[in-house]
Coordinates of C-alpha atoms (C1' of nucleotides) in Angstrom, one line a residue:
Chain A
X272 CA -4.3 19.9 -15.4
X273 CA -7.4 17.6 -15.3
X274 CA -5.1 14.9 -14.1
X275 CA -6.8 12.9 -11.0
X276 CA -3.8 14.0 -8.6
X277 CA -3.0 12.5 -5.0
X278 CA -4.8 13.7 -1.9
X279 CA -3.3 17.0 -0.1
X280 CA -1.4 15.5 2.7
X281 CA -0.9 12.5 0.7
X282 CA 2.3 11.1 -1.7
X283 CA 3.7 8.1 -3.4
X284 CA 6.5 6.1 -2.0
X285 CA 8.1 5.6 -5.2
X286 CA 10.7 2.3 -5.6
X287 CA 13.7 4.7 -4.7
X288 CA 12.7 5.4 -1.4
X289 CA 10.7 2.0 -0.7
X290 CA 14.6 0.7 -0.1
X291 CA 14.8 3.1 3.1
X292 CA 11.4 2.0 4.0
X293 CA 12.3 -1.5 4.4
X294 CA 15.1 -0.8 5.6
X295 CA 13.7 0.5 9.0
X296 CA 11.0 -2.2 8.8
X297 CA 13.4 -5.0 8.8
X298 CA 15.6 -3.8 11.2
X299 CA 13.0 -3.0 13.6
X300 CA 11.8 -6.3 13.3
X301 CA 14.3 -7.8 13.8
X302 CA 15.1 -5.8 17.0
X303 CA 11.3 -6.6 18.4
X304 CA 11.6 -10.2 17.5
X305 CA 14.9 -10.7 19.7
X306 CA 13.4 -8.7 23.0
X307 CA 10.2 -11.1 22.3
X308 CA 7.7 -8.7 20.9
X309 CA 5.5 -10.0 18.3
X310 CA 3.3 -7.9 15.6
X311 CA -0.4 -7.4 15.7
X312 CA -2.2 -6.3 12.6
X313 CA -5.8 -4.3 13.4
X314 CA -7.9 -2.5 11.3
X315 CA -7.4 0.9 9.6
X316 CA -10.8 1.9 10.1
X317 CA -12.7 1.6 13.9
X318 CA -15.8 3.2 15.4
X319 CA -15.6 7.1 15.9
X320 CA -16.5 6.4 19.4
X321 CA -13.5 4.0 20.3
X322 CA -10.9 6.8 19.8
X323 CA -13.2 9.9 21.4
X324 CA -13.1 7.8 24.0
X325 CA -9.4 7.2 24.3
X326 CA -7.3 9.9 23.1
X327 CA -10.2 12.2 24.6
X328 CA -12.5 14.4 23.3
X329 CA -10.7 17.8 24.3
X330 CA -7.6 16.9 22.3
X331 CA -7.0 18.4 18.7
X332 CA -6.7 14.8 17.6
X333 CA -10.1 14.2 18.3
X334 CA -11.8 17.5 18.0
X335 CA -10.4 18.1 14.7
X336 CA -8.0 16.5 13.0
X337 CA -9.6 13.1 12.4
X338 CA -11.2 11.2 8.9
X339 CA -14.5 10.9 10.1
X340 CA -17.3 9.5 8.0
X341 CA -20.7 7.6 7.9
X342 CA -20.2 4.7 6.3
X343 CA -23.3 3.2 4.0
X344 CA -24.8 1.3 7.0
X345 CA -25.1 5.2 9.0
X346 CA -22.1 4.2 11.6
X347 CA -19.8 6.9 12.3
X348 CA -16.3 5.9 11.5
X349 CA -13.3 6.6 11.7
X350 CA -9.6 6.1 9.8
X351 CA -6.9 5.7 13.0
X352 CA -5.4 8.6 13.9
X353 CA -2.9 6.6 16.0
X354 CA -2.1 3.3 17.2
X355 CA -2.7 2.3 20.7
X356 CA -6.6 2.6 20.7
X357 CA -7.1 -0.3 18.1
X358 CA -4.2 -2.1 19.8
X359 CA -6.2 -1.8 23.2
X360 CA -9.5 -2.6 21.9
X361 CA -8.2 -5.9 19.8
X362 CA -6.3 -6.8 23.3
X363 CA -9.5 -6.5 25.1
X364 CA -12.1 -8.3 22.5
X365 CA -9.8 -11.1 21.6
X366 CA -9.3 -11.7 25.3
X367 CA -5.5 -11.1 25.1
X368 CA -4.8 -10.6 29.0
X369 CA -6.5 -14.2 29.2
X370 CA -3.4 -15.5 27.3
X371 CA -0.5 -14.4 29.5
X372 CA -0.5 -11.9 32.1
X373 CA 1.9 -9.4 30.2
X374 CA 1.8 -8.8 26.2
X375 CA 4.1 -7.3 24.4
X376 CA 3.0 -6.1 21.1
X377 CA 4.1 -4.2 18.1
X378 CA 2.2 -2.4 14.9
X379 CA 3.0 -0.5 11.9
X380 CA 0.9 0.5 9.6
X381 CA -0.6 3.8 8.0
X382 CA -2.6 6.7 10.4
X383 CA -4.4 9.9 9.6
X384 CA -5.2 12.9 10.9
X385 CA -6.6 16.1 8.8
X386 CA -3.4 18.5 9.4
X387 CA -1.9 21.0 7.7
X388 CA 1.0 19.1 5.4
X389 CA 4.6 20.7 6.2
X390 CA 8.0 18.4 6.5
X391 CA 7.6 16.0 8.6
X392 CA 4.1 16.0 8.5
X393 CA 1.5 14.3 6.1
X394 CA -2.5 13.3 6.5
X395 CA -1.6 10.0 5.4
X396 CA 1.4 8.9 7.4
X397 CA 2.6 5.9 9.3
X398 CA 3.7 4.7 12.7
X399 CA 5.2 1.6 14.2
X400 CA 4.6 1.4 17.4
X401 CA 5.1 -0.9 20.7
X402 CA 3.2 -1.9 23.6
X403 CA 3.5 -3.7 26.8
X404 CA 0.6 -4.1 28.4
X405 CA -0.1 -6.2 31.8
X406 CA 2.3 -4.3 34.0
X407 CA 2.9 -1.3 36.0
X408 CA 6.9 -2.2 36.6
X409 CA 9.8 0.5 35.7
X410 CA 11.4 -2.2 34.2
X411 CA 8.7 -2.2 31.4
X412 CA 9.0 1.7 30.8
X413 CA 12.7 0.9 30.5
X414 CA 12.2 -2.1 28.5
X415 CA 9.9 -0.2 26.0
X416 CA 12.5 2.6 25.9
X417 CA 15.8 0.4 25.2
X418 CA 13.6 -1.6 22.6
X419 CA 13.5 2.4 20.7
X420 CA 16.8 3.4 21.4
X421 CA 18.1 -0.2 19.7
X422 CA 16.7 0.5 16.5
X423 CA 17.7 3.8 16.1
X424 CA 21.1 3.2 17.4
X425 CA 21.0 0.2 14.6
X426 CA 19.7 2.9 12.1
X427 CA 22.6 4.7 12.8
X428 CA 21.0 7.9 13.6
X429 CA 22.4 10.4 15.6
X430 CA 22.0 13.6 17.1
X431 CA 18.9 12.2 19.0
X432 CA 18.0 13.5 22.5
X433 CA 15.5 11.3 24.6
X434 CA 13.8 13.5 27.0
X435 CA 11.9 12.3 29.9
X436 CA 9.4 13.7 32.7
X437 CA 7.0 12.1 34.6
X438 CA 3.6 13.5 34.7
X439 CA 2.7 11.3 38.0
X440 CA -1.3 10.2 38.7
X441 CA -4.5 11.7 37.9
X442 CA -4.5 13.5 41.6
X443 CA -0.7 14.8 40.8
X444 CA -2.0 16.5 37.9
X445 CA -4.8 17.8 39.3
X446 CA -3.4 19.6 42.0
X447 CA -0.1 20.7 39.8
X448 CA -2.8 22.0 37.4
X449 CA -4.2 24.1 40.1
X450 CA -1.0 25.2 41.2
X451 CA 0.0 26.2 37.8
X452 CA -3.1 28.2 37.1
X453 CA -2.4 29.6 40.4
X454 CA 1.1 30.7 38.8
X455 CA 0.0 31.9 35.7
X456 CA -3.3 33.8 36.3
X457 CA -1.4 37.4 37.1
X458 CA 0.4 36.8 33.8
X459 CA -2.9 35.8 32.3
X460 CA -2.1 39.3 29.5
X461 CA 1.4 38.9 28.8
X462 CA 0.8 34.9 27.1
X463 CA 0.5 34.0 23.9
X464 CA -3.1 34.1 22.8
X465 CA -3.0 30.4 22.4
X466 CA -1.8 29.8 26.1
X467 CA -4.5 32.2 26.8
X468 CA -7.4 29.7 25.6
X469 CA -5.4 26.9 27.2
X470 CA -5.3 28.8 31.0
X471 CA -8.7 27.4 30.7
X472 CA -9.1 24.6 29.3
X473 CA -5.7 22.5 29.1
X474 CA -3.3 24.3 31.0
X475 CA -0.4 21.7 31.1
X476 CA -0.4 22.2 27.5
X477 CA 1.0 26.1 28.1
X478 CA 4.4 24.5 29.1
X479 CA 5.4 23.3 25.6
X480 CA 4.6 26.7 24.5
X481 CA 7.3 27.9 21.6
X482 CA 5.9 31.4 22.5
X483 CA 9.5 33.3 24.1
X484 CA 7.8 35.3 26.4
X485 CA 5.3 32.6 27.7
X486 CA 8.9 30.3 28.0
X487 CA 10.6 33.6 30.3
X488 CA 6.9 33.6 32.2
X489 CA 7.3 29.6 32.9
X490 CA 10.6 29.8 34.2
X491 CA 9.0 30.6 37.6
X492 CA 6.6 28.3 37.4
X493 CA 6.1 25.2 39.6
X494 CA 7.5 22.3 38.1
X495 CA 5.6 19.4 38.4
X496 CA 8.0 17.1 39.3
X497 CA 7.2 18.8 43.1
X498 CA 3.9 17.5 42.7
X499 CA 4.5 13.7 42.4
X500 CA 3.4 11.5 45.5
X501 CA 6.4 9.5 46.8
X502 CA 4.9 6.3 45.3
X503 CA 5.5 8.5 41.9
X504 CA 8.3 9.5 42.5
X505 CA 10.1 6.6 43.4
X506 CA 8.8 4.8 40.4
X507 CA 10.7 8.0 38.1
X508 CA 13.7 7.3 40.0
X509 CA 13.6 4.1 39.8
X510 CA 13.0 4.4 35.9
X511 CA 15.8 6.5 36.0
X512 CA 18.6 4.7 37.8
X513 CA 17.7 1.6 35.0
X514 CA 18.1 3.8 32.2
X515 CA 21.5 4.8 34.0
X516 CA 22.7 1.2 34.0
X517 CA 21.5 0.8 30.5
X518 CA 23.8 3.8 29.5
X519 CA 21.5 5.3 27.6
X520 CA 21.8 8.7 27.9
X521 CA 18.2 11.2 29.1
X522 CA 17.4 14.9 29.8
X523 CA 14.6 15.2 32.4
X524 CA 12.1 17.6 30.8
X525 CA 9.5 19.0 33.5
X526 CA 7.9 20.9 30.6
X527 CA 7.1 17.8 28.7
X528 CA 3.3 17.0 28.4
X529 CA 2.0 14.8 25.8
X530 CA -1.1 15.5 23.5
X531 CA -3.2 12.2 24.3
X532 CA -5.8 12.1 27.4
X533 CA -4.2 9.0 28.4
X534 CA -1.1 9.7 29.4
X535 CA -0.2 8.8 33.2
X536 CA 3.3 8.7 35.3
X537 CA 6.4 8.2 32.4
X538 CA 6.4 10.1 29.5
X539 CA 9.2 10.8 27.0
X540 CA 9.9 11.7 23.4
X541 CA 13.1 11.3 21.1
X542 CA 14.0 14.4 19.3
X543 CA 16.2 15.2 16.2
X544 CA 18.1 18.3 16.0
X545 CA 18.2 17.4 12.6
X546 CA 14.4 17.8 11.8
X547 CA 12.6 21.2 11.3
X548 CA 9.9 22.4 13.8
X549 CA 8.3 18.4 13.7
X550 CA 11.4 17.1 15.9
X551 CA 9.9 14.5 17.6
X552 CA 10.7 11.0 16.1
X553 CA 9.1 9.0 19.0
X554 CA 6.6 9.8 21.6
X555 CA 4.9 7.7 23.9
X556 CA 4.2 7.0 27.6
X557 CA 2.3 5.2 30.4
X558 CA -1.2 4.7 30.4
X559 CA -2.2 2.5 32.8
X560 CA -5.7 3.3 33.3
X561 CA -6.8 3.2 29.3
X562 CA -7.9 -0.5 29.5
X563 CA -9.8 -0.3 32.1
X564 CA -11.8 3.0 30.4
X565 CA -12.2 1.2 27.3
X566 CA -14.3 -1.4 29.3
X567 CA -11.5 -4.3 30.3
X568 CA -9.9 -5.3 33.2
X569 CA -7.6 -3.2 35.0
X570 CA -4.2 -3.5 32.9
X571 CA -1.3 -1.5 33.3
X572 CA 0.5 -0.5 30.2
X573 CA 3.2 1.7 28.5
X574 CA 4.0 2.0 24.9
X575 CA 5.1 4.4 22.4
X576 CA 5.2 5.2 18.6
X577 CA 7.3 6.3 15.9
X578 CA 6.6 8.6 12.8
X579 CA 8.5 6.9 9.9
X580 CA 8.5 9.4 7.7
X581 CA 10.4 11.5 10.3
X582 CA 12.9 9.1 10.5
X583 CA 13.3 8.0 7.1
X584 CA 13.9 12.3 6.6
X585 CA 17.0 11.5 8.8
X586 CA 17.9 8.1 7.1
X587 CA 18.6 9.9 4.3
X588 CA 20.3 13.1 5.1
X589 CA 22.6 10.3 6.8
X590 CA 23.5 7.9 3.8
X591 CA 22.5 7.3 0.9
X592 CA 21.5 3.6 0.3
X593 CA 23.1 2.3 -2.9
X594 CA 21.2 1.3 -6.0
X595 CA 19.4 -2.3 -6.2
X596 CA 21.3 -3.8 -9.1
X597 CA 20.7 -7.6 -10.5
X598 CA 23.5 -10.5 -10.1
X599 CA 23.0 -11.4 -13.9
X600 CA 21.2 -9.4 -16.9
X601 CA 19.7 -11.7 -19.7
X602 CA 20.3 -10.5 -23.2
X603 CA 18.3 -12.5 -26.3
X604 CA 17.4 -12.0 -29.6
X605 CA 15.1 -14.8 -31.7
X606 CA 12.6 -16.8 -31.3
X607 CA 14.1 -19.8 -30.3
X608 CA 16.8 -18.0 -27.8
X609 CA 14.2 -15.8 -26.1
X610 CA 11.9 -18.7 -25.4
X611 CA 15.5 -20.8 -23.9
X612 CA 16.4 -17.5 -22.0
X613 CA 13.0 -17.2 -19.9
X614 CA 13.6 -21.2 -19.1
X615 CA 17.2 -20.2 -17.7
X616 CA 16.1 -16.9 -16.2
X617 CA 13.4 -19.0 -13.9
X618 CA 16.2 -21.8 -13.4
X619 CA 18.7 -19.3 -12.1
X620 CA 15.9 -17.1 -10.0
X621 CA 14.8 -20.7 -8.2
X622 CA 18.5 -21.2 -7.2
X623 CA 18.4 -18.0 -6.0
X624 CA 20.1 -15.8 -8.0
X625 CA 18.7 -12.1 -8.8
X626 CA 17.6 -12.2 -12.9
X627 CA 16.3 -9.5 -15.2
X628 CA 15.6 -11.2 -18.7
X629 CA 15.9 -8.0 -20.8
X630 CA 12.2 -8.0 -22.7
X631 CA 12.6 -5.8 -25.4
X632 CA 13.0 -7.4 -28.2
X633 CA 15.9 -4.9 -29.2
X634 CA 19.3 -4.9 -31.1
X635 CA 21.9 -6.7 -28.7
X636 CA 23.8 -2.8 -28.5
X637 CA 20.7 -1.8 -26.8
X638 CA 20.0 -4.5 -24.2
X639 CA 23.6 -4.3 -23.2
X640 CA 23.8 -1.0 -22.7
X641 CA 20.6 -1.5 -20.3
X642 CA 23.1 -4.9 -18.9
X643 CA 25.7 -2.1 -17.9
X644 CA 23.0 0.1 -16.4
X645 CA 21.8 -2.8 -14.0
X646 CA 24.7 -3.5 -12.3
X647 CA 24.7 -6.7 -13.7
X648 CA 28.0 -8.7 -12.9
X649 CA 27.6 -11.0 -15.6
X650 CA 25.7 -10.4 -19.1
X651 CA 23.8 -14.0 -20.1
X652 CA 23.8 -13.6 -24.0
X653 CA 21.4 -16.3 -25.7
X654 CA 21.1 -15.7 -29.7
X655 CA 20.4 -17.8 -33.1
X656 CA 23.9 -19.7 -32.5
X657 CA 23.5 -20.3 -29.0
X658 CA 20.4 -21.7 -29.0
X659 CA 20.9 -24.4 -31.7
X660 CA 24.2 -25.1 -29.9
X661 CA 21.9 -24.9 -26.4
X662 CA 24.8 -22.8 -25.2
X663 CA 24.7 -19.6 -23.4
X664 CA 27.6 -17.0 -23.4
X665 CA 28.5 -15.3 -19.8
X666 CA 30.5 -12.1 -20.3
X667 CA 31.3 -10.9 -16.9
X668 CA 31.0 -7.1 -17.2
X669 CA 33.8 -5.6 -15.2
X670 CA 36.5 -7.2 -16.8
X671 CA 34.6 -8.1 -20.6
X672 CA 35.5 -11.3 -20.5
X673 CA 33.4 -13.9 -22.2
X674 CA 32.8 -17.6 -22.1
X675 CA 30.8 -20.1 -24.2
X676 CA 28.9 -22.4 -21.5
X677 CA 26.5 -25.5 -22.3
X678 CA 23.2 -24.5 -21.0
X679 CA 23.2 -27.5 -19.0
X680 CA 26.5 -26.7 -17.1
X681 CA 25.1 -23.1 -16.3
X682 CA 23.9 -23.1 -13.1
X683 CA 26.6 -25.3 -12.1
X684 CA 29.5 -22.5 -13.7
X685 CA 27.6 -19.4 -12.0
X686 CA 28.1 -21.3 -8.7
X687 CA 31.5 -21.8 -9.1
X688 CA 32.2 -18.6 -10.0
X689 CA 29.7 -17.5 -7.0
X690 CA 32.8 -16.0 -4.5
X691 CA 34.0 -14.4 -7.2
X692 CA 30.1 -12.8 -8.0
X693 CA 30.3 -11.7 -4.4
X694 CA 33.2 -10.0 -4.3
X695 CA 32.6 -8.0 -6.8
X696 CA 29.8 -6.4 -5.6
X697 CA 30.7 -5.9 -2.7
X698 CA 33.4 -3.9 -3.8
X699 CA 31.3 -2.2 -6.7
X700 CA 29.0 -0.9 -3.1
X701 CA 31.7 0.1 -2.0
Chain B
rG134 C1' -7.6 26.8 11.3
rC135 C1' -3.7 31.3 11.0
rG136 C1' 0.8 33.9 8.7
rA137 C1' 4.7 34.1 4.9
rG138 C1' 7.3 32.2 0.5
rC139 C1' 7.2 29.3 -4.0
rG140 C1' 4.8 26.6 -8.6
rU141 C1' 8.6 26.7 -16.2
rA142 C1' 9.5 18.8 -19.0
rG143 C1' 10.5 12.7 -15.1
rC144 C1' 14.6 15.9 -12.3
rC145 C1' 17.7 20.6 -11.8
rA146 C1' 16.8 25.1 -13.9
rA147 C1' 17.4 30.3 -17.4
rG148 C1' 13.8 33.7 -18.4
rU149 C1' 12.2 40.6 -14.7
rG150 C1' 5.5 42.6 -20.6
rG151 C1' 7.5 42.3 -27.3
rU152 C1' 8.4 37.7 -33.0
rU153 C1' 9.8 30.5 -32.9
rA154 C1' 10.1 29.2 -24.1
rA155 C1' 17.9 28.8 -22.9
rG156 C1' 21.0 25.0 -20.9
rG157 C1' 22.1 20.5 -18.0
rC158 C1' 20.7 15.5 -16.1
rA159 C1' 17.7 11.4 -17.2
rG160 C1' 15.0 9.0 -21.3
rC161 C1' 14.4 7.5 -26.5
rG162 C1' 16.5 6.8 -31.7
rG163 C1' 20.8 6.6 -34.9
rA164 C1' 26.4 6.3 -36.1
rU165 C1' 27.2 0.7 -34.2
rU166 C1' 20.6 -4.5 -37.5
rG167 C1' 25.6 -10.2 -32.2
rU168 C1' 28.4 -7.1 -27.7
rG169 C1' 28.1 -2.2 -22.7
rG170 C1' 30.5 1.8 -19.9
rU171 C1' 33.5 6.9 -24.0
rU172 C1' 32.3 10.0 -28.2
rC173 C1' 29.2 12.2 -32.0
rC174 C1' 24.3 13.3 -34.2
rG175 C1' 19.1 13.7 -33.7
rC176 C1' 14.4 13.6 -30.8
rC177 C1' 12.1 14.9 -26.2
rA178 C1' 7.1 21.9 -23.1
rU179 C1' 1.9 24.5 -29.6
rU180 C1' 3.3 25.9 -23.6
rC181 C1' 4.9 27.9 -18.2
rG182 C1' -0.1 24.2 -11.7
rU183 C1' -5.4 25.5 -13.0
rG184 C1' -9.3 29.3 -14.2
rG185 C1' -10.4 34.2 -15.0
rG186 C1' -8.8 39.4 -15.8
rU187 C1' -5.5 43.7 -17.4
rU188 C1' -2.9 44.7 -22.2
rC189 C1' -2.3 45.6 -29.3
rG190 C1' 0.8 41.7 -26.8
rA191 C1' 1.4 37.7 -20.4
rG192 C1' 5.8 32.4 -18.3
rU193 C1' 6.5 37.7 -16.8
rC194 C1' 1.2 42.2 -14.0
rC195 C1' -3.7 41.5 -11.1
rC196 C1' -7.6 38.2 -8.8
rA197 C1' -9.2 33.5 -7.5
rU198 C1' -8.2 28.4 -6.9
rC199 C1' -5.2 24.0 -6.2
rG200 C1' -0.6 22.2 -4.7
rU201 C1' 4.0 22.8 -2.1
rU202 C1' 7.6 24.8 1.4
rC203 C1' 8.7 27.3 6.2
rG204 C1' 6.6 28.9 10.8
rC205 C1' 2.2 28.9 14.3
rC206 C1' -1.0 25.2 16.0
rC207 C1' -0.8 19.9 16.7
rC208 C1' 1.9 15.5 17.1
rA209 C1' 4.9 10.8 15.6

RNA sequence: GCGAGCGUAGCCAAGUGGUUAAGGCAGCGGAUUGUGGUUCCGCCAUUCGUGGGUUCGAGUCCCAUCGUUCGCCCCA
């Protein structure tokens, strides 16, 4: 075409779909706000070396899927891939354990990673995310988890499934890992070539294997909720007797790893059935060693994230949001009227009132026809008699009816008639 | 990075090698130059994602490329 188009992996939120957006944003803030999170706002851009070193450098994330560049000063950098590195390194520069021994912080914003675009899926996307940082407690896991189930429950999504596994401490894994090489090695031929390469270099990662025969081969496997120590293991009961008195409702998963180096002890995902194969809305997890790594002090923390595009996929297959409409439409024709309809239009909008002052300069048939398309209750008609009579006719558009009001009594008339406004659209939402 | 499918207007599409590329929605203009939702009329793709090739002739066949969809992988 020779049109500059948008980036593969990349699209426009057009004003449509900007509704659903803040939709979620404004509910989840609202959520956060009452349990006494509060936002933090870091930069979309960090040093390379600040995520190598905390999502890992074996991961795909790091090895290759991330924006990484040399910016004109020759420092590698980086566009985030996710959240909770930035978050970390903020909480550790800007001395944020010194200002309370627990923080409990949330974050949205855009991430990228250099995928392969499918639904659910862009190179451009964005997360919000919490975290609560400063304590090792079950109660936090189960805090950060209620905190996610709230706003999807206020979303009114359904068909979600929370899964849950604990992948204990750093020794736990270790000898599980053994254990499950141990397991798998006879097999080693019958796996899925990718589980194949992982046998030797990730090997938890074979468990979330989609491969069927890999799945029949894991069925014997150990599980490595054996493995926990009983320090672990009564800190996942205990995570799960709280959600139990919550009521909200959890499948243990033993085959649930996550992606990220720093995972430790809980970790958990919300799936949709209603997604395609990128059915995980949230993901997070425990990683109480992270801080420490990245050079602070020794902070325990969990926290998790949540892909929005995914869940704004499922907003909409759920209801459609009605269309924005105006409370009054503005139609003028004539020097003199158009000049005394912009004064009322900016009166009316600083009281409050939603205003669009039709700007066309066409025949009244036109701009009412563009009245009716707004949703407009009322029409706010201004011509040649009007404004030498410095009156303004209101025909409210559901019934046609029409009055002749002094421009100076306007405001006053649109408030009296305000219930009445209300109602009406209301019921027009239906 | 791998495999498969698909690209015709802002959107949904018909078209399966033969003169001028259906139709619908939306939009714009008029009937109606001071009154909307209905109706009627008109306009709205020199071109089929892009580039090349085959052919007397290509939206239609071939190749490449870009984009997109589904799956793998990965993850939220």
């Amino acid at each position: 075409m020779g049109l500059i188009e948008a980036l593969r992996g990349t699209r426009d939120i057009l004003p449509d779909e900007v509704r659903y957006w803040q939709r979620v944003e404004a509910i989840a803030a609202a959520v956060l706000t009452r349990a006494a999170f509060t936002e933090i706002r870091t930069p979309i851009f960090e040093q390379t070396g600040l995520f190598e070193r905390s999502i890992g450098e074996a991961t795909d994330v790091v090895g290759k899927e991330m924006y990484t560049f040399k910016d004109r000063g020759d420092r590698s950098v980086t566009l985030r891939p996710e959240g909770t590195a930035g978050v970390v390194r903020a909480y550790i520069e800007q001395g944020l354990h010194a200002q309370g021994s627990i923080q409990r912080l949330w974050y949205l914003g855009p991430m990228f990673r250099y995928e392969r675009p499918q639904a659910g899926r862009q190179r451009q996307f964005h997360q919000l995310g919490v975290e609560i940082l400063g304590t090792a407690a079950a109660r936090a896991d189960v805090e950060a988890i209620a905190v996610a189930t709230d706003i999807l429950r206020q979303l009114g999504l359904q068909n979600l499934t929370l899964q849950l596994n604990s992948i204990g401490d750093k020794g736990d894994r270790q000898k599980y890992r053994e254990a499950l090489v141990a397991y798998l090695t006879p097999y080693r031929l019958e796996l899925d070539p990718d589980s194949q390469d992982r046998l030797a270099r990730n090997p938890l990662r074979i468990l979330d294997s989609k491969d069927a025969r890999t799945q029949e081969i894991l069925k014997g496997a150990p599980s490595m909720l054996d493995f926990l120590n009983p320090e672990a293991q009564v800190r996942f009961e205990r995570v799960q007797s709280l959600l139990t008195d919550l009521a909200i409702p959890y499948q243990i998963n033993p085959l649930l790893v996550r992606g990220l180096d720093y995972y430790s002890h809980t970790v958990f995902e919300i799936q949709s059935a209603d997604l395609g194969a990128q059915a995980t809305v949230i993901g997070g997890g425990r990683y109480d060693h992270l801080v420490a790594e990245l050079g602070g002090p020794e902070t325990p923390a969990i926290g998790w994230a949540m892909g929005l595009e995914r869940l704004i996929l499922l907003l909409k297959q759920l209801q459609p949001l009605p269309p924005a409409t105006v409370d009054f439409y503005v139609v003028s024709r004539g020097e003199f009227a158009e000049a005394q309809a912009m004064l009322l239009s900016q009166q009316l909008r600083q009281q409050g009132f939603t205003v669009e002052m039709d700007v066309s300069g066409s025949a009244f048939g036109k701009q009412f026809k563009r009245a009716d398309r707004s949703g407009a209750v009322a029409c706010l008609i201004l011509g040649d008699t009007e404004a030498e009579t410095r009156t303004v006719q209101v025909k409210w558009m559901a019934t046609g009816e029409q009055a002749a009001i002094a421009q100076s009594e306007l405001s006053a008339y649109l408030h009296q008639q305000q219930p009445a406004l209300k109602a009406t659209q209301t019921a027009d939402k239906g």
